[in-house]
Each structure stands twice: as C-alpha cells, then as structure tokens.
Tab-separated table of C-alpha atoms in Angstrom:
chain	number	residue	atom	x	y	z
A	25	MET	CA	-12.534	-3.114	1.189
A	26	ARG	CA	-9.198	-5.242	-0.293
A	27	THR	CA	-7.621	-2.525	2.904
A	28	LEU	CA	-10.120	-3.320	5.619
A	29	TRP	CA	-9.382	-7.049	4.953
A	30	ILE	CA	-5.634	-6.744	5.362
A	31	THR	CA	-5.370	-4.230	8.590
A	32	SER	CA	-7.834	-6.804	10.090
A	33	LEU	CA	-5.639	-9.973	9.696
A	34	LEU	CA	-2.923	-7.618	10.547
A	35	ALA	CA	-4.383	-7.122	13.726
A	36	ALA	CA	-5.454	-10.641	14.369
A	37	PHE	CA	-1.780	-11.755	14.101
A	38	LEU	CA	-0.598	-9.046	16.110
A	39	VAL	CA	-3.757	-10.236	18.232
A	40	VAL	CA	-2.308	-14.113	18.428
A	41	GLY	CA	0.887	-12.870	19.001
A	42	LEU	CA	1.032	-11.397	21.814
A	43	ILE	CA	-1.808	-13.693	23.559
A	44	GLY	CA	1.021	-16.627	22.496
A	45	CYS	CA	3.610	-14.792	23.975
A	46	THR	CA	2.255	-14.436	27.418
A	47	ILE	CA	0.613	-18.111	27.381
A	48	TYR	CA	4.197	-19.486	26.863
A	49	GLY	CA	6.014	-16.930	28.962
A	50	GLU	CA	9.933	-17.432	28.322
A	51	LYS	CA	11.232	-20.597	28.127
A	52	LYS	CA	13.860	-21.459	31.682
A	53	PRO	CA	17.059	-23.047	32.118
A	54	PRO	CA	17.039	-26.903	32.946
A	55	THR	CA	17.123	-26.985	37.130
A	56	LEU	CA	17.876	-30.073	39.113
A	57	LYS	CA	14.535	-30.357	40.129
A	58	SER	CA	13.148	-29.557	36.412
A	59	THR	CA	15.321	-32.166	34.350
A	60	THR	CA	15.439	-35.839	34.191
A	61	SER	CA	17.832	-36.075	31.230
A	62	ALA	CA	22.035	-37.436	32.309
A	63	GLU	CA	23.352	-34.946	30.100
A	64	GLN	CA	21.852	-31.712	31.355
A	65	TYR	CA	23.394	-33.176	34.705
A	66	GLU	CA	26.029	-33.590	33.031
A	67	ARG	CA	25.920	-29.724	31.493
A	68	ILE	CA	24.501	-27.975	35.325
A	69	PHE	CA	27.398	-30.190	36.808
A	70	TRP	CA	29.856	-28.429	34.804
A	71	SER	CA	27.834	-24.637	35.522
A	72	THR	CA	28.282	-25.306	38.899
A	73	VAL	CA	31.842	-25.099	38.585
A	74	LYS	CA	32.182	-22.373	36.381
A	75	ALA	CA	29.385	-20.310	39.095
A	76	LYS	CA	31.480	-21.766	41.923
A	77	LYS	CA	28.359	-22.840	43.923
A	78	TRP	CA	31.053	-25.714	45.521
A	79	ASP	CA	27.662	-26.448	49.195
A	80	GLN	CA	26.116	-27.696	45.462
A	81	ILE	CA	28.418	-29.940	44.143
A	82	PRO	CA	28.411	-32.727	47.445
A	83	GLY	CA	24.360	-33.634	46.238
A	84	MET	CA	25.717	-34.294	42.593
A	85	LEU	CA	27.980	-37.201	43.906
A	86	ALA	CA	28.354	-40.338	44.896
A	87	ALA	CA	29.209	-41.120	47.798
A	88	ASN	CA	32.353	-43.680	46.849
A	89	VAL	CA	32.434	-41.489	43.553
A	90	MET	CA	35.465	-42.776	41.196
A	91	TYR	CA	36.815	-38.664	39.381
A	92	SER	CA	39.844	-39.374	37.446
A	93	ALA	CA	41.984	-35.921	36.305
A	94	GLY	CA	45.866	-35.358	35.737
A	95	GLY	CA	47.261	-38.562	36.131
A	96	LYS	CA	45.194	-38.849	40.118
A	97	ILE	CA	42.156	-40.929	41.028
A	98	LEU	CA	39.915	-38.319	43.357
A	99	ASN	CA	37.344	-39.083	45.693
A	100	LYS	CA	34.765	-37.200	46.560
A	101	ASP	CA	36.245	-34.612	49.275
A	102	GLN	CA	39.213	-34.117	46.513
A	103	VAL	CA	37.271	-33.713	43.365
A	104	ILE	CA	36.013	-30.347	45.231
A	105	LEU	CA	39.202	-29.389	46.372
A	106	TYR	CA	40.135	-30.101	42.434
A	107	LEU	CA	37.709	-28.169	41.127
A	108	GLN	CA	38.585	-25.298	43.414
A	109	SER	CA	42.548	-25.436	42.255
A	110	ALA	CA	41.171	-25.601	38.557
A	111	ASN	CA	39.471	-22.188	38.237
A	112	ILE	CA	37.489	-23.041	35.654
A	113	THR	CA	36.051	-20.197	34.389
A	114	ASP	CA	34.078	-21.445	31.297
A	115	PHE	CA	34.280	-24.723	29.435
A	116	THR	CA	32.144	-26.014	26.000
A	117	ILE	CA	30.477	-29.782	25.991
A	118	THR	CA	30.709	-30.918	22.235
A	119	GLY	CA	29.213	-34.159	20.813
A	120	MET	CA	27.598	-35.525	23.386
A	121	VAL	CA	26.984	-39.558	23.123
A	122	VAL	CA	24.705	-40.945	26.355
A	123	LYS	CA	24.493	-44.925	26.100
A	124	PRO	CA	21.792	-45.940	28.697
A	125	ASN	CA	22.814	-48.672	30.476
A	126	GLY	CA	20.013	-50.074	33.718
A	127	PRO	CA	19.782	-47.877	36.335
A	128	ASP	CA	22.916	-45.892	34.603
A	129	MET	CA	23.468	-42.719	31.809
A	130	THR	CA	27.589	-43.537	30.375
A	131	LEU	CA	28.287	-39.962	28.694
A	132	THR	CA	31.368	-39.487	26.795
A	133	TYR	CA	31.997	-36.079	24.623
A	134	THR	CA	34.664	-32.962	24.369
A	135	LEU	CA	35.196	-31.207	26.812
A	136	GLN	CA	37.060	-27.628	26.570
A	137	LEU	CA	38.245	-25.576	29.791
A	138	SER	CA	38.736	-22.174	30.573
A	139	GLN	CA	41.727	-21.621	33.486
A	140	GLY	CA	41.369	-18.641	34.791
A	141	GLY	CA	43.725	-16.884	31.203
A	142	ALA	CA	45.224	-20.204	30.263
A	143	PRO	CA	45.464	-21.523	27.060
A	144	VAL	CA	42.010	-23.985	26.453
A	145	GLN	CA	42.251	-27.433	27.430
A	146	THR	CA	40.705	-30.014	25.383
A	147	TYR	CA	39.797	-33.109	26.939
A	148	THR	CA	38.057	-36.822	25.738
A	149	ALA	CA	35.329	-37.547	29.174
A	150	ILE	CA	33.443	-40.240	30.264
A	151	SER	CA	31.022	-40.096	32.794
A	152	VAL	CA	28.791	-42.408	33.892
A	153	TRP	CA	25.811	-40.852	36.549
A	154	GLN	CA	23.119	-43.487	37.965
A	155	GLN	CA	20.142	-42.316	38.367
A	156	VAL	CA	18.406	-42.585	42.507
A	157	GLY	CA	15.192	-41.893	42.822
A	158	SER	CA	13.988	-38.719	40.388
A	159	GLY	CA	17.499	-37.631	40.335
A	160	TRP	CA	21.123	-38.522	39.363
A	161	ILE	CA	24.241	-38.662	41.075
A	162	LEU	CA	28.089	-39.412	39.319
A	163	THR	CA	29.541	-42.187	40.041
A	164	VAL	CA	32.529	-41.852	37.596
A	165	HIS	CA	34.159	-39.316	35.712
A	166	THR	CA	37.586	-39.771	33.665
A	167	GLU	CA	39.172	-36.572	31.875
A	168	GLN	CA	42.142	-37.535	29.832
A	169	PRO	CA	44.205	-34.721	27.799
A	170	GLN	CA	43.493	-34.634	23.791
A	171	ILE	CA	47.010	-34.304	22.149
A	172	SER	CA	47.178	-32.191	18.764
A	173	PRO	CA	48.380	-34.317	15.950
C-alpha cells in the first residue's frame, strides 16, 4: 500500500512537471519591443554593438545624442563609426544604478569592454535614456576609463 502511494505521488509530480514546462515555456531574452526598462535598453544597446548590428543602432539614439568617449563628444553619425572602430567583442555591466528624472532615466554603472584581443578596459559609464512613446532613446552617454590604484 505504501509503495503504491509513493509511486502515485511520484507520477503526480512528473505529470505536473511536464505540464508546467509546456505551459510556461522557455524564458526569452528581452527585446526592444518587449521591455519597458531603460536598464534593459542599455544592455540591449551593448548586445547590439557586440553583435555588430550597426543598422539597429541609429533607432536607439536621439537625433541630438551627446556621446562622450575617448575625450571627444560624438554626434549620432560619429557614434556608429566610433563603435565600429572599437571592435567590441564582449561587455560586462556591473553595479547598475537607475534614477528616474521625469521622462528620463539616468543610469550609472561600471562597463568592461573587450576589444579584439586587447586587454579588458574598465569604464565608469553614465547614460540618460528618454522615454518616447512606448520605448526609449539614448540622449546622453559618457564613459571614463577607471584608473587602477
């Protein structure tokens, strides 16, 4: 009797587990259309750069974006050229802090970039994303190299 009860219980768990897998499916990574988070937009931006999908970058940038990198302030057209020349092969974002400011979100974080075999570079980054309709556009970005003590 006890064996039958244990077997029935195990069978019930198996059935529930199988049904749960078909109901809830695999979690997909966020996309620009599926997220409302400025933090996710920032991560998607860097994923797009890493994947070298240059045609998708302009839609993420404000027409008057101010992008500060390498000691220069870049306009929208220059940003794409800069990112292409950087040859970013991987990135890591840590310590993200998001602060709302009206229709804007200010993000501060540590950004580590791997660039085509060069040593990993670590930056302190600040981005400002502005909500436009149901999405976001990058209006300001600055990255400053972190200096090792």
